[in-house]
Amino acid sequence: MCGRTACTLGPDDICNACSYKDSNGEWAKPKWKDAPGGAQYYPSYNIPPSAYTPVILSGKHFGDETVERFVMPMCWGLVPSWHKGDPKTVAHNLNNCRRETMLEKPSFRHAFSKGRRCVVVADGFYEWKRDQKPKQPYFIYSKGNTLDSFLGESLDTELSKIEGGLKEEPLPGEKVKLLPSAIESTETASSQSSAVCPVDDTNKSTIEDADNSPNNPHWRGRRLLTMAGIFDIWRKSEDAEPMYTYSVITVESPPSFGWIHHRMPAILNGEKDIQDWLEYNKVPSQQAALLCHATEDLIWHQVAAAVNSVKKQISGVHSTFRTNREKARMSTNWSRPLVEQSKTWRN
């Protein structure tokens, strides 16, 4: 399943990172389109369902023949167009869509038949290993990225700010509160498990090598995850502003990841898969559904329990990554389960 993500880039960087070759074979950037009704996307390291996050979709959905792709914030948690009543009553239950039933379940079948396919972009997603107490969170992201690629040049500055006390990034409409120090958060994680995942040296790469598409002239930053999604358009009334909502498609996990969770997002690997998924007018539903499958082109690391709360958005995750990396470098006595935790999924 997919119940929490991270997406920390701003609109311009997202469009740069999602550059593609258009129908003329030229590099192009998708155009950013604001969500109807003034809804906002807030970059964050800890994004729950009901938040607005960036989604790629075909320009044909807007009748635009001049722009092939748009990036628009949509609300995570699909609300079927035919739903009556409060959208919150269904959105929380439809943040994921099982690939095996998406062509049959009424909540998704209608949207899928209309070609409402989208690509959900994110730095990565979180998953919890639940067969231990307390449950251990992991951050999962594209192979080729490094921890430094998520922290950037301001890491030391960021850490110096939070050592004296960790601040929460407020959710919309909430006040900022003071939290325990970042050091306490990481100590909590260490007490939950003596294991800290080491970085797999065989898969390290520079941030310059982690662009989303080879030779992308617009981006040399980290590689984003491109998850297959379904969206729908809901209106409170005929003359009301449309509300765009989406669901992340999930598939059975491969054995290499099943020890964490038996489900995972369907990742679209490569520009060809992304193009076929978006071009609903050329690729029929049954054929497009075959693009939704498990991938092994991912890597993961443990993070602190602070991420369990959606109110702890940025600084706590920064400090956790830094602490885990340093411990990985210092440790020399790894047990077999630790090796399994640090290995990379390969195609």
XYZ file of C-alpha atoms in Angstrom:
347
model
C 0.000 0.000 0.000
C 1.019 3.640 0.001
C -0.149 5.783 2.904
C 2.548 8.415 3.264
C 4.895 10.120 0.809
C 7.522 12.841 0.653
C 7.668 15.555 -1.994
C 9.945 18.459 -1.152
C 10.564 20.217 -4.469
C 8.844 23.435 -5.479
C 6.732 23.788 -8.659
C 9.590 24.948 -10.908
C 11.913 22.145 -9.838
C 9.180 19.553 -10.238
C 8.518 20.672 -13.810
C 12.257 20.603 -14.537
C 12.641 17.143 -13.018
C 9.678 15.852 -15.058
C 10.995 17.088 -18.409
C 10.311 14.779 -21.332
C 10.723 14.510 -25.093
C 7.586 15.782 -26.804
C 5.929 14.479 -29.962
C 8.523 16.366 -32.038
C 11.405 14.730 -30.233
C 12.358 17.947 -28.441
C 12.928 18.313 -24.704
C 9.969 20.013 -23.045
C 8.860 20.785 -19.508
C 5.298 20.094 -18.354
C 3.386 23.260 -17.568
C 2.383 23.921 -13.971
C -1.359 24.400 -13.519
C -2.834 25.635 -10.247
C -5.541 23.523 -8.661
C -9.095 24.866 -9.051
C -10.534 26.674 -6.070
C -7.198 27.908 -4.753
C -6.057 24.634 -3.178
C -2.303 24.670 -2.534
C 0.560 22.200 -2.703
C 2.939 22.428 0.282
C 6.326 20.709 -0.178
C 6.913 18.336 2.730
C 8.875 15.322 3.913
C 5.737 13.811 5.447
C 2.611 13.926 3.276
C -0.587 12.087 4.284
C -3.761 11.409 2.291
C -6.040 14.473 1.957
C -3.038 16.681 1.074
C -2.585 18.225 -2.377
C 0.438 16.837 -4.219
C 1.828 17.210 -7.774
C 0.346 14.983 -10.453
C 1.224 14.754 -14.151
C -1.614 14.435 -16.653
C -2.182 14.844 -20.357
C -3.041 18.279 -21.742
C -5.909 16.621 -23.607
C -7.883 16.502 -20.363
C -8.078 20.293 -20.598
C -8.642 20.416 -24.345
C -5.193 21.953 -24.791
C -3.432 20.923 -27.983
C -0.421 23.192 -27.396
C 0.726 21.679 -24.080
C 1.223 17.924 -24.039
C 1.595 17.583 -20.269
C 0.549 19.517 -17.193
C 1.566 19.195 -13.570
C -1.300 20.062 -11.248
C -1.795 19.589 -7.501
C -4.588 17.131 -6.765
C -6.069 15.957 -3.494
C -4.821 12.538 -2.435
C -7.853 10.320 -1.886
C -10.158 9.728 -4.834
C -13.719 11.025 -4.721
C -15.809 9.450 -7.526
C -17.517 11.984 -9.761
C -20.888 10.404 -8.988
C -20.477 10.610 -5.183
C -23.195 12.469 -3.283
C -22.549 14.148 0.030
C -19.388 14.975 1.946
C -16.283 13.986 -0.085
C -14.376 13.243 3.129
C -16.576 10.214 3.752
C -14.998 8.311 0.856
C -11.651 9.970 0.083
C -9.792 8.455 3.045
C -10.801 4.947 1.962
C -9.748 5.478 -1.650
C -6.194 6.780 -1.375
C -5.029 3.442 -2.835
C -6.417 1.457 -5.754
C -5.651 -2.232 -6.182
C -4.470 -2.993 -9.714
C -6.288 -6.334 -9.629
C -9.732 -4.731 -9.220
C -9.402 -1.243 -10.722
C -11.229 -2.253 -13.902
C -14.105 -3.727 -11.891
C -14.623 -1.666 -8.735
C -17.202 1.095 -9.425
C -15.178 3.722 -7.542
C -12.351 3.427 -10.089
C -13.914 1.788 -13.155
C -15.772 4.933 -14.211
C -12.694 7.159 -14.027
C -10.495 4.571 -15.715
C -12.952 4.151 -18.569
C -12.772 7.912 -19.182
C -8.997 7.747 -19.486
C -8.364 9.609 -16.258
C -4.875 8.221 -15.780
C -2.180 10.276 -14.085
C 1.354 10.027 -12.742
C 1.910 10.867 -9.070
C 5.410 12.250 -8.471
C 7.254 12.106 -5.144
C 10.715 11.922 -3.629
C 9.710 8.587 -2.122
C 7.185 6.896 0.127
C 7.102 5.484 3.647
C 6.163 2.003 4.725
C 5.988 0.405 8.153
C 7.112 -3.080 9.082
C 4.246 -4.043 11.348
C 5.213 -7.492 12.611
C 7.364 -5.993 15.338
C 6.592 -3.708 18.259
C 6.905 -0.842 17.932
C 6.492 -0.855 14.156
C 9.537 0.361 12.215
C 9.142 2.993 9.437
C 11.219 2.896 6.247
C 11.726 5.510 3.540
C 11.745 4.017 0.016
C 13.065 5.881 -3.010
C 14.622 5.447 -6.463
C 17.857 3.580 -6.884
C 20.642 5.976 -7.887
C 19.735 8.586 -5.285
C 21.794 9.094 -2.141
C 20.707 10.397 1.238
C 22.646 13.588 0.530
C 20.501 14.209 -2.545
C 17.496 14.682 -0.246
C 19.285 16.953 2.174
C 21.221 19.250 -0.135
C 23.920 21.764 0.724
C 21.989 23.212 3.658
C 22.181 20.038 5.781
C 24.626 21.340 8.368
C 22.731 24.609 8.634
C 19.471 22.729 9.055
C 20.892 20.462 11.721
C 22.306 23.385 13.686
C 18.831 24.894 13.794
C 17.136 21.782 15.139
C 19.677 20.542 17.686
C 18.205 22.883 20.285
C 14.613 21.927 19.566
C 12.689 20.538 16.633
C 9.959 22.647 15.084
C 6.975 21.143 13.363
C 5.943 22.323 9.957
C 2.271 23.223 10.490
C -0.499 21.645 8.542
C -2.801 24.179 6.834
C -4.744 26.068 9.483
C -2.681 24.735 12.416
C -0.321 26.579 14.738
C 3.371 25.791 15.015
C 4.300 23.818 18.138
C 7.633 22.980 19.721
C 8.645 19.328 19.724
C 11.391 17.345 21.499
C 14.874 17.693 20.100
C 15.971 15.872 16.992
C 18.479 13.932 19.046
C 15.684 12.487 21.188
C 13.810 11.455 18.041
C 16.755 9.507 16.690
C 17.476 7.905 20.042
C 13.898 6.664 20.073
C 14.459 5.052 16.691
C 17.638 3.376 17.899
C 15.890 1.946 20.956
C 13.191 0.427 18.748
C 15.728 -1.644 16.870
C 19.436 -2.129 17.218
C 19.597 -2.233 13.439
C 20.436 0.789 11.365
C 20.384 0.161 7.632
C 23.785 0.665 5.994
C 24.091 2.437 2.673
C 24.786 0.037 -0.188
C 28.095 1.329 -1.557
C 27.588 -0.471 -4.851
C 24.645 1.775 -5.679
C 25.989 5.174 -4.687
C 25.833 7.840 -7.372
C 26.234 11.556 -7.495
C 23.251 13.819 -7.522
C 24.198 14.775 -11.083
C 23.615 11.178 -12.189
C 20.190 10.892 -10.569
C 18.092 12.833 -13.073
C 14.687 11.433 -13.988
C 15.533 11.013 -17.680
C 18.959 10.466 -19.265
C 20.425 13.672 -20.701
C 17.607 15.803 -19.285
C 18.931 19.335 -19.960
C 16.597 20.892 -17.390
C 17.459 18.844 -14.307
C 20.455 17.351 -12.537
C 18.787 16.751 -9.193
C 17.511 13.606 -7.542
C 15.387 11.132 -9.407
C 11.701 11.268 -8.524
C 9.359 8.325 -8.159
C 6.658 8.219 -10.834
C 3.695 6.271 -9.494
C 0.719 5.217 -11.608
C -2.510 6.854 -10.493
C -6.182 7.312 -11.337
C -7.939 10.648 -10.901
C -11.511 11.824 -10.970
C -13.333 15.153 -10.959
C -15.965 15.833 -8.302
C -18.313 18.798 -7.984
C -20.509 19.728 -5.065
C -23.011 21.116 -7.545
C -23.169 21.660 -11.287
C -21.887 25.235 -11.047
C -19.294 24.573 -8.311
C -15.526 24.531 -8.795
C -14.235 21.076 -9.758
C -12.238 19.120 -7.200
C -9.520 16.920 -8.695
C -8.679 13.870 -6.581
C -6.504 10.827 -7.176
C -5.629 7.363 -5.953
C -2.252 5.601 -6.094
C -2.404 2.221 -7.814
C -0.855 -0.607 -5.802
C 0.390 -4.079 -6.718
C 1.713 -7.177 -4.972
C 5.235 -6.633 -3.681
C 8.106 -8.771 -4.968
C 9.719 -11.141 -2.454
C 12.598 -8.709 -1.955
C 10.202 -6.157 -0.456
C 7.479 -8.415 0.920
C 9.265 -8.656 4.277
C 8.317 -4.992 4.849
C 4.839 -5.000 3.281
C 2.922 -7.211 0.853
C 1.736 -4.235 -1.276
C 3.616 -1.401 -2.976
C 2.854 1.447 -5.423
C 2.968 0.646 -9.135
C 6.039 2.538 -10.348
C 6.209 3.599 -14.006
C 9.837 2.995 -14.940
C 11.025 5.025 -17.891
C 9.607 7.584 -20.261
C 7.948 4.993 -22.510
C 5.801 3.660 -19.660
C 4.895 7.186 -18.546
C 3.945 8.206 -22.072
C 1.790 5.119 -22.654
C 0.074 5.597 -19.300
C -0.793 9.229 -20.012
C -1.888 8.786 -23.634
C -5.334 7.416 -22.899
C -6.490 8.252 -26.423
C -3.881 5.901 -27.930
C -3.352 3.189 -25.317
C -6.582 1.395 -24.274
C -7.373 0.611 -20.660
C -6.611 -3.105 -20.789
C -3.197 -2.471 -22.322
C -2.420 0.371 -19.927
C -3.254 -1.837 -16.940
C -0.311 -4.072 -17.878
C 2.033 -1.170 -17.101
C 1.103 -1.445 -13.429
C 3.484 -3.948 -11.911
C 6.047 -4.253 -9.136
C 9.523 -2.829 -9.554
C 12.852 -3.665 -7.980
C 14.532 -0.404 -8.989
C 14.295 0.965 -5.445
C 16.298 1.277 -2.247
C 15.220 1.903 1.355
C 16.450 2.984 4.773
C 15.077 3.012 8.291
C 13.885 6.352 9.652
C 12.955 7.507 13.137
C 9.555 6.983 14.703
C 9.027 10.756 14.533
C 7.688 10.248 11.002
C 4.722 8.342 12.454
C 3.082 11.697 13.163
C 2.064 13.645 10.061
C 2.648 16.846 12.040
C 6.380 16.184 12.025
C 7.141 17.227 8.531
C 10.730 18.198 7.733
C 13.465 18.691 10.305
C 12.966 15.405 12.149
C 13.429 13.454 8.931
C 16.556 15.460 8.076
C 18.198 14.577 11.376
C 17.165 10.948 11.128
C 18.754 10.485 7.720
C 21.959 12.142 8.918
C 22.151 10.070 12.101
C 21.470 6.773 10.328
C 24.096 7.515 7.689
C 26.752 8.310 10.280
C 25.940 5.177 12.295
C 26.125 3.099 9.112
C 29.623 4.400 8.445
C 30.822 3.672 11.981
C 29.296 0.233 12.400
C 31.323 -2.830 11.346
C 29.341 -5.725 12.818
C 26.218 -6.240 10.703
C 23.923 -9.191 11.190
C 22.253 -10.935 8.283
C 18.893 -9.147 8.641
C 20.709 -5.816 8.314
C 22.184 -6.831 4.993
C 18.715 -7.725 3.781
C 17.415 -4.366 4.884
C 20.020 -2.432 2.943
C 19.972 -4.246 -0.363
C 18.727 -2.603 -3.537
C 15.927 -3.899 -5.721
C 17.231 -4.640 -9.187
C 15.379 -5.414 -12.384
